[in-house]
PDB file of C-alpha atoms in Angstrom:
ATOM      1  CA  GLU A   1       4.272 -51.889 -51.128  1.00  0.00           C
ATOM      2  CA  THR A   2       6.125 -48.939 -52.782  1.00  0.00           C
ATOM      3  CA  CYS A   3       3.926 -46.066 -50.884  1.00  0.00           C
ATOM      4  CA  LYS A   4       4.673 -47.603 -47.744  1.00  0.00           C
ATOM      5  CA  GLY A   5       7.764 -49.367 -48.158  1.00  0.00           C
ATOM      6  CA  THR A   6       6.512 -52.710 -47.039  1.00  0.00           C
ATOM      7  CA  TRP A   7       7.298 -56.527 -48.577  1.00  0.00           C
ATOM      8  CA  ILE A   8       4.584 -58.377 -49.428  1.00  0.00           C
ATOM      9  CA  THR A   9       5.672 -62.546 -49.660  1.00  0.00           C
ATOM     10  CA  ASN A  10       3.888 -65.578 -51.194  1.00  0.00           C
ATOM     11  CA  THR A  11       4.907 -69.165 -50.456  1.00  0.00           C
ATOM     12  CA  THR A  12       3.636 -72.153 -52.866  1.00  0.00           C
ATOM     13  CA  SER A  13       4.631 -75.899 -52.304  1.00  0.00           C
ATOM     14  CA  CYS A  14       5.534 -78.125 -55.569  1.00  0.00           C
ATOM     15  CA  PRO A  15       4.878 -81.545 -55.647  1.00  0.00           C
ATOM     16  CA  VAL A  16       7.790 -83.585 -55.585  1.00  0.00           C
ATOM     17  CA  LEU A  17       7.296 -86.967 -57.790  1.00  0.00           C
ATOM     18  CA  THR A  18       7.898 -89.666 -55.471  1.00  0.00           C
ATOM     19  CA  ALA A  19       8.620 -93.558 -56.426  1.00  0.00           C
ATOM     20  CA  PRO A  20       8.049 -95.528 -53.599  1.00  0.00           C
ATOM     21  CA  ARG A  21       9.146 -99.217 -53.834  1.00  0.00           C
ATOM     22  CA  ILE A  22       9.841-101.975 -51.412  1.00  0.00           C
ATOM     23  CA  THR A  23      11.616-105.130 -51.922  1.00  0.00           C
ATOM     24  CA  VAL A  24      11.685-108.188 -49.807  1.00  0.00           C
ATOM     25  CA  THR A  25      14.167-111.761 -50.222  1.00  0.00           C
ATOM     26  CA  LEU A  26      13.641-114.983 -48.342  1.00  0.00           C
ATOM     27  CA  ALA A  27      16.337-117.704 -48.159  1.00  0.00           C
ATOM     28  CA  CYS A  28      16.334-121.244 -46.801  1.00  0.00           C
ATOM     29  CA  PRO A  29      18.213-122.416 -43.773  1.00  0.00           C
ATOM     30  CA  ASP A  30      21.872-123.666 -44.588  1.00  0.00           C
ATOM     31  CA  ALA A  31      21.069-126.847 -42.313  1.00  0.00           C
ATOM     32  CA  LEU A  32      20.054-130.056 -43.388  1.00  0.00           C
ATOM     33  CA  LEU A  33      15.917-129.576 -42.901  1.00  0.00           C
ATOM     34  CA  VAL A  34      14.147-132.599 -41.400  1.00  0.00           C
ATOM     35  CA  PRO A  35      10.540-133.614 -41.366  1.00  0.00           C
ATOM     36  CA  GLY A  36       8.968-132.498 -37.823  1.00  0.00           C
ATOM     37  CA  GLY A  37      12.422-130.509 -37.143  1.00  0.00           C
ATOM     38  CA  SER A  38      12.458-126.724 -37.128  1.00  0.00           C
ATOM     39  CA  VAL A  39      12.944-124.416 -40.083  1.00  0.00           C
ATOM     40  CA  THR A  40      14.428-120.891 -39.755  1.00  0.00           C
ATOM     41  CA  TYR A  41      14.102-118.492 -42.606  1.00  0.00           C
ATOM     42  CA  SER A  42      16.065-115.499 -43.347  1.00  0.00           C
ATOM     43  CA  GLY A  43      15.325-112.519 -45.346  1.00  0.00           C
ATOM     44  CA  THR A  44      15.810-108.963 -45.772  1.00  0.00           C
ATOM     45  CA  VAL A  45      13.332-106.157 -46.713  1.00  0.00           C
ATOM     46  CA  ARG A  46      14.335-103.301 -48.474  1.00  0.00           C
ATOM     47  CA  ASN A  47      13.456 -99.538 -49.523  1.00  0.00           C
ATOM     48  CA  THR A  48      14.460 -99.402 -53.366  1.00  0.00           C
ATOM     49  CA  GLY A  49      12.577 -96.659 -54.032  1.00  0.00           C
ATOM     50  CA  ASN A  50      13.484 -92.708 -53.636  1.00  0.00           C
ATOM     51  CA  VAL A  51      10.995 -92.029 -50.273  1.00  0.00           C
ATOM     52  CA  THR A  52      10.805 -92.696 -47.098  1.00  0.00           C
ATOM     53  CA  LEU A  53       8.643 -95.790 -46.176  1.00  0.00           C
ATOM     54  CA  ASN A  54       6.425 -96.054 -42.817  1.00  0.00           C
ATOM     55  CA  ASN A  55       4.936 -98.789 -41.040  1.00  0.00           C
ATOM     56  CA  VAL A  56       7.186-101.563 -42.991  1.00  0.00           C
ATOM     57  CA  THR A  57       5.809-104.920 -42.380  1.00  0.00           C
ATOM     58  CA  VAL A  58       6.815-108.272 -42.985  1.00  0.00           C
ATOM     59  CA  VAL A  59       3.825-110.835 -43.016  1.00  0.00           C
ATOM     60  CA  ASN A  60       5.001-114.621 -42.853  1.00  0.00           C
ATOM     61  CA  SER A  61       2.348-117.555 -44.229  1.00  0.00           C
ATOM     62  CA  GLN A  62       2.859-119.659 -41.499  1.00  0.00           C
ATOM     63  CA  ILE A  63       3.260-117.488 -38.526  1.00  0.00           C
ATOM     64  CA  GLY A  64       2.283-114.095 -39.315  1.00  0.00           C
ATOM     65  CA  THR A  65       4.108-111.251 -38.688  1.00  0.00           C
ATOM     66  CA  VAL A  66       7.515-111.379 -38.276  1.00  0.00           C
ATOM     67  CA  LEU A  67       8.870-107.993 -38.578  1.00  0.00           C
ATOM     68  CA  THR A  68       7.771-104.288 -38.166  1.00  0.00           C
ATOM     69  CA  VAL A  69       9.986-101.209 -38.873  1.00  0.00           C
ATOM     70  CA  PRO A  70       8.229 -97.657 -38.096  1.00  0.00           C
ATOM     71  CA  SER A  71      10.436 -95.597 -41.077  1.00  0.00           C
ATOM     72  CA  LEU A  72      13.019 -97.143 -43.850  1.00  0.00           C
ATOM     73  CA  THR A  73      14.427 -94.380 -45.328  1.00  0.00           C
ATOM     74  CA  PRO A  74      15.736 -94.570 -49.182  1.00  0.00           C
ATOM     75  CA  GLY A  75      18.402 -97.732 -49.621  1.00  0.00           C
ATOM     76  CA  ALA A  76      18.047 -98.435 -46.293  1.00  0.00           C
ATOM     77  CA  PHE A  77      17.184-102.281 -45.113  1.00  0.00           C
ATOM     78  CA  ALA A  78      16.313-104.373 -42.231  1.00  0.00           C
ATOM     79  CA  THR A  79      16.766-108.001 -41.618  1.00  0.00           C
ATOM     80  CA  PHE A  80      14.396-110.341 -40.148  1.00  0.00           C
ATOM     81  CA  GLY A  81      14.030-114.409 -39.477  1.00  0.00           C
ATOM     82  CA  ALA A  82      10.829-116.915 -39.335  1.00  0.00           C
ATOM     83  CA  SER A  83      11.053-120.096 -37.350  1.00  0.00           C
ATOM     84  CA  PHE A  84       8.281-122.862 -37.362  1.00  0.00           C
ATOM     85  CA  THR A  85       7.994-126.641 -37.745  1.00  0.00           C
ATOM     86  CA  ALA A  86       8.305-128.259 -40.749  1.00  0.00           C
ATOM     87  CA  PRO A  87       5.582-131.203 -41.785  1.00  0.00           C
ATOM     88  CA  VAL A  88       6.092-134.627 -41.179  1.00  0.00           C
ATOM     89  CA  ASN A  89       6.096-136.738 -44.351  1.00  0.00           C
ATOM     90  CA  ALA A  90       6.937-134.179 -46.749  1.00  0.00           C
ATOM     91  CA  CYS A  91       9.568-133.479 -48.934  1.00  0.00           C
ATOM     92  CA  SER A  92       9.946-130.037 -48.862  1.00  0.00           C
ATOM     93  CA  VAL A  93       8.305-126.827 -47.136  1.00  0.00           C
ATOM     94  CA  SER A  94       7.330-123.662 -48.617  1.00  0.00           C
ATOM     95  CA  SER A  95       7.077-120.290 -47.383  1.00  0.00           C
ATOM     96  CA  THR A  96       6.062-116.617 -48.507  1.00  0.00           C
ATOM     97  CA  VAL A  97       6.164-113.406 -47.097  1.00  0.00           C
ATOM     98  CA  ILE A  98       4.725-110.030 -48.076  1.00  0.00           C
ATOM     99  CA  ALA A  99       5.889-106.763 -47.368  1.00  0.00           C
ATOM    100  CA  THR A 100       4.160-103.257 -47.081  1.00  0.00           C
ATOM    101  CA  GLY A 101       4.875 -99.834 -46.502  1.00  0.00           C
ATOM    102  CA  SER A 102       3.529 -96.187 -47.020  1.00  0.00           C
ATOM    103  CA  ASP A 103       4.795 -93.418 -49.094  1.00  0.00           C
ATOM    104  CA  ASN A 104       5.837 -90.753 -46.512  1.00  0.00           C
ATOM    105  CA  CYS A 105       4.557 -88.070 -48.499  1.00  0.00           C
ATOM    106  CA  THR A 106       1.225 -89.671 -50.499  1.00  0.00           C
ATOM    107  CA  LYS A 107       0.496 -92.421 -47.955  1.00  0.00           C
ATOM    108  CA  VAL A 108       0.398 -94.640 -51.037  1.00  0.00           C
ATOM    109  CA  MET A 109       0.962 -98.480 -49.965  1.00  0.00           C
ATOM    110  CA  VAL A 110       3.596-100.428 -51.796  1.00  0.00           C
ATOM    111  CA  THR A 111       4.019-104.573 -51.590  1.00  0.00           C
ATOM    112  CA  ASN A 112       6.327-107.157 -52.324  1.00  0.00           C
ATOM    113  CA  THR A 113       6.282-110.658 -52.447  1.00  0.00           C
ATOM    114  CA  ALA A 114       8.760-113.382 -52.304  1.00  0.00           C
ATOM    115  CA  SER A 115       8.164-117.398 -51.738  1.00  0.00           C
ATOM    116  CA  VAL A 116      10.887-119.962 -51.476  1.00  0.00           C
ATOM    117  CA  THR A 117      10.900-123.825 -51.390  1.00  0.00           C
ATOM    118  CA  CYS A 118      13.256-125.632 -49.070  1.00  0.00           C
ATOM    119  CA  ARG A 119      13.535-129.480 -49.263  1.00  0.00           C
ATOM    120  CA  LEU A 120      13.762-131.850 -46.472  1.00  0.00           C
ATOM    121  CA  MET A 121      16.209-134.667 -45.726  1.00  0.00           C
ATOM    122  CA  THR A 122      14.231-137.581 -46.205  1.00  0.00           C
ATOM    123  CA  THR A 123      15.226-140.987 -45.248  1.00  0.00           C
ATOM    124  CA  PRO A 124      13.086-143.571 -47.467  1.00  0.00           C
ATOM    125  CA  GLY A 125      13.178-147.188 -46.488  1.00  0.00           C
ATOM    126  CA  ILE A 126      11.627-150.791 -46.847  1.00  0.00           C
ATOM    127  CA  LYS A 127      12.117-154.139 -45.182  1.00  0.00           C
ATOM    128  CA  VAL A 128      10.961-157.390 -46.659  1.00  0.00           C
ATOM    129  CA  THR A 129      10.495-160.816 -44.303  1.00  0.00           C
ATOM    130  CA  LYS A 130       9.397-164.480 -45.478  1.00  0.00           C
ATOM    131  CA  SER A 131       8.558-167.621 -43.847  1.00  0.00           C
ATOM    132  CA  CYS A 132       7.991-170.948 -44.254  1.00  0.00           C
ATOM    133  CA  PRO A 133       5.077-173.047 -43.834  1.00  0.00           C
ATOM    134  CA  ASP A 134       4.695-174.598 -40.239  1.00  0.00           C
ATOM    135  CA  GLY A 135       5.247-177.647 -41.276  1.00  0.00           C
ATOM    136  CA  ARG A 136       7.201-179.587 -44.245  1.00  0.00           C
ATOM    137  CA  VAL A 137       5.352-179.991 -47.605  1.00  0.00           C
ATOM    138  CA  VAL A 138       4.843-182.791 -49.558  1.00  0.00           C
ATOM    139  CA  PRO A 139       6.642-182.759 -53.026  1.00  0.00           C
ATOM    140  CA  GLY A 140       4.333-181.545 -55.776  1.00  0.00           C
ATOM    141  CA  GLN A 141       2.033-179.956 -53.059  1.00  0.00           C
ATOM    142  CA  LEU A 142       1.325-176.478 -52.565  1.00  0.00           C
ATOM    143  CA  LEU A 143       3.929-174.572 -50.571  1.00  0.00           C
ATOM    144  CA  VAL A 144       2.308-171.789 -48.945  1.00  0.00           C
ATOM    145  CA  PHE A 145       4.724-169.171 -47.530  1.00  0.00           C
ATOM    146  CA  SER A 146       3.980-165.943 -45.608  1.00  0.00           C
ATOM    147  CA  GLY A 147       5.802-162.386 -45.514  1.00  0.00           C
ATOM    148  CA  SER A 148       5.656-158.848 -44.433  1.00  0.00           C
ATOM    149  CA  VAL A 149       6.641-155.393 -46.088  1.00  0.00           C
ATOM    150  CA  SER A 150       7.129-152.627 -43.594  1.00  0.00           C
ATOM    151  CA  ASN A 151       7.991-149.080 -44.245  1.00  0.00           C
ATOM    152  CA  THR A 152      10.909-148.464 -42.254  1.00  0.00           C
ATOM    153  CA  GLY A 153      11.571-144.638 -43.647  1.00  0.00           C
ATOM    154  CA  ASN A 154      10.021-141.526 -42.430  1.00  0.00           C
ATOM    155  CA  VAL A 155       8.067-140.915 -46.122  1.00  0.00           C
ATOM    156  CA  THR A 156       5.382-142.637 -47.706  1.00  0.00           C
ATOM    157  CA  LEU A 157       6.232-145.179 -50.082  1.00  0.00           C
ATOM    158  CA  ILE A 158       4.295-145.901 -52.944  1.00  0.00           C
ATOM    159  CA  ASN A 159       3.793-148.696 -56.039  1.00  0.00           C
ATOM    160  CA  ILE A 160       5.047-151.076 -53.485  1.00  0.00           C
ATOM    161  CA  VAL A 161       5.838-154.914 -55.401  1.00  0.00           C
ATOM    162  CA  VAL A 162       7.086-157.769 -54.050  1.00  0.00           C
ATOM    163  CA  VAL A 163       8.448-160.427 -56.256  1.00  0.00           C
ATOM    164  CA  ASN A 164       9.356-164.358 -55.416  1.00  0.00           C
ATOM    165  CA  ASP A 165      12.123-165.983 -57.644  1.00  0.00           C
ATOM    166  CA  GLN A 166      10.296-169.156 -57.283  1.00  0.00           C
ATOM    167  CA  PRO A 167       9.463-170.982 -59.500  1.00  0.00           C
ATOM    168  CA  ALA A 168      10.189-168.485 -61.550  1.00  0.00           C
ATOM    169  CA  PRO A 169      10.104-164.647 -60.966  1.00  0.00           C
ATOM    170  CA  ASN A 170       6.402-163.549 -60.219  1.00  0.00           C
ATOM    171  CA  THR A 171       5.000-161.382 -58.342  1.00  0.00           C
ATOM    172  CA  VAL A 172       3.393-162.202 -55.721  1.00  0.00           C
ATOM    173  CA  PHE A 173       2.360-159.137 -53.564  1.00  0.00           C
ATOM    174  CA  THR A 174       1.167-155.157 -54.712  1.00  0.00           C
ATOM    175  CA  LEU A 175       0.351-151.981 -52.546  1.00  0.00           C
ATOM    176  CA  VAL A 176      -0.380-148.317 -53.718  1.00  0.00           C
ATOM    177  CA  SER A 177       0.709-146.974 -50.944  1.00  0.00           C
ATOM    178  CA  LEU A 178       2.664-147.504 -47.400  1.00  0.00           C
ATOM    179  CA  ALA A 179       2.831-144.818 -44.534  1.00  0.00           C
ATOM    180  CA  PRO A 180       5.979-144.693 -42.343  1.00  0.00           C
ATOM    181  CA  GLY A 181       6.424-147.017 -39.947  1.00  0.00           C
ATOM    182  CA  ALA A 182       3.261-148.906 -41.496  1.00  0.00           C
ATOM    183  CA  VAL A 183       3.556-153.029 -42.123  1.00  0.00           C
ATOM    184  CA  ALA A 184       1.395-155.108 -44.713  1.00  0.00           C
ATOM    185  CA  ASN A 185       1.455-158.809 -44.489  1.00  0.00           C
ATOM    186  CA  PHE A 186       0.557-161.043 -47.672  1.00  0.00           C
ATOM    187  CA  THR A 187       0.717-165.016 -48.258  1.00  0.00           C
ATOM    188  CA  GLY A 188       2.419-166.685 -51.704  1.00  0.00           C
ATOM    189  CA  SER A 189       2.560-170.002 -53.146  1.00  0.00           C
ATOM    190  CA  TYR A 190       4.084-172.565 -55.769  1.00  0.00           C
ATOM    191  CA  VAL A 191       4.451-176.149 -56.298  1.00  0.00           C
ATOM    192  CA  ALA A 192       7.016-177.901 -53.626  1.00  0.00           C
ATOM    193  CA  PRO A 193       9.660-179.237 -55.582  1.00  0.00           C
ATOM    194  CA  PHE A 194      10.972-182.834 -55.311  1.00  0.00           C
ATOM    195  CA  ASN A 195      13.797-181.978 -53.551  1.00  0.00           C
ATOM    196  CA  CYS A 196      14.754-181.874 -49.919  1.00  0.00           C
ATOM    197  CA  SER A 197      14.370-178.413 -49.777  1.00  0.00           C
ATOM    198  CA  VAL A 198      13.661-175.213 -51.330  1.00  0.00           C
ATOM    199  CA  THR A 199      15.096-171.928 -51.088  1.00  0.00           C
ATOM    200  CA  ASP A 200      13.206-168.838 -52.760  1.00  0.00           C
ATOM    201  CA  THR A 201      13.994-165.284 -52.526  1.00  0.00           C
ATOM    202  CA  LEU A 202      11.962-162.123 -51.978  1.00  0.00           C
ATOM    203  CA  THR A 203      12.625-158.656 -53.487  1.00  0.00           C
ATOM    204  CA  ALA A 204      10.478-155.569 -52.650  1.00  0.00           C
ATOM    205  CA  ARG A 205      10.411-152.337 -54.287  1.00  0.00           C
ATOM    206  CA  GLY A 206       8.866-149.302 -53.395  1.00  0.00           C
ATOM    207  CA  ARG A 207       9.307-145.496 -54.528  1.00  0.00           C
ATOM    208  CA  SER A 208       9.167-142.580 -51.823  1.00  0.00           C
ATOM    209  CA  ILE A 209       6.858-139.673 -52.702  1.00  0.00           C
ATOM    210  CA  CYS A 210      10.034-137.603 -53.219  1.00  0.00           C
ATOM    211  CA  ASP A 211      10.784-140.315 -55.938  1.00  0.00           C
ATOM    212  CA  ILE A 212      13.483-142.187 -54.371  1.00  0.00           C
ATOM    213  CA  LEU A 213      13.466-146.314 -55.044  1.00  0.00           C
ATOM    214  CA  VAL A 214      14.517-148.540 -52.058  1.00  0.00           C
ATOM    215  CA  THR A 215      14.681-152.188 -51.989  1.00  0.00           C
ATOM    216  CA  SER A 216      14.919-155.261 -49.679  1.00  0.00           C
ATOM    217  CA  THR A 217      15.221-158.858 -50.261  1.00  0.00           C
ATOM    218  CA  ALA A 218      14.706-161.853 -47.705  1.00  0.00           C
ATOM    219  CA  SER A 219      15.776-165.664 -48.406  1.00  0.00           C
ATOM    220  CA  ALA A 220      14.499-168.609 -46.504  1.00  0.00           C
ATOM    221  CA  THR A 221      14.775-172.138 -47.201  1.00  0.00           C
ATOM    222  CA  CYS A 222      11.887-174.267 -46.531  1.00  0.00           C
ATOM    223  CA  PRO A 223      12.281-178.505 -45.886  1.00  0.00           C
ATOM    224  CA  ILE A 224      10.454-180.451 -48.007  1.00  0.00           C
ATOM    225  CA  LEU A 225       8.558-183.720 -46.808  1.00  0.00           C
ATOM    226  CA  THR A 226      10.655-186.522 -48.057  1.00  0.00           C
ATOM    227  CA  ILE A 227      10.006-190.304 -47.876  1.00  0.00           C
ATOM    228  CA  PRO A 228      12.697-192.486 -49.003  1.00  0.00           C
ATOM    229  CA  ALA A 229      11.908-195.936 -49.925  1.00  0.00           C
ATOM    230  CA  ILE A 230      13.428-198.579 -51.744  1.00  0.00           C
ATOM    231  CA  THR A 231      11.718-202.020 -53.583  1.00  0.00           C
ATOM    232  CA  ILE A 232      13.828-204.791 -54.301  1.00  0.00           C
ATOM    233  CA  THR A 233      12.494-208.156 -56.162  1.00  0.00           C
ATOM    234  CA  GLU A 234      13.960-210.876 -57.899  1.00  0.00           C
TER     235      GLU A 234
END
């Protein structure tokens, strides 16, 4: 004011254009993972915007919140880990994390998501057995044998087929699926040849749910009931 020689001031606040942004990453562990074993993921959450983010959290889809940070300045980051048990009878395990934070100026929430699928180390296996009849079979009669096929691995097998090579390659047993540790019994038959014994081989094939082929063979020699005789005339 010119008359009294005093100054008059006025303050104005100008808004600054903020660009809040958050980025999260997730990585599989370096160690081999087995079904039913421990899985420990690692990840990073980073402030990739131009304003401080408050109340930063990372939530894992399996176990919930794995990280809370009061604030992250632009360019700053924080690391986290998430541990849980891998599923059994599975080929892989997947996990997802969601990171959130709020703009320090406008309180606007920002989010980012990361997902990863880690392969599990499965050990598929199959075993077939074959047993001869309890008694000797007469040549020309039906020889009925028994057998079993079992899943000796840690993952389900599908499309199981058992083939016998006697008297010619033929399928004696099929099964849609077989769980780990499970056993299925079967029987098969063919006409006994005119011989002292007969040897045949069973071959079992299956494919794991992780698309790995497994095979097994079993052989057995079954005695034939022979009745030697000779006749002479004059």
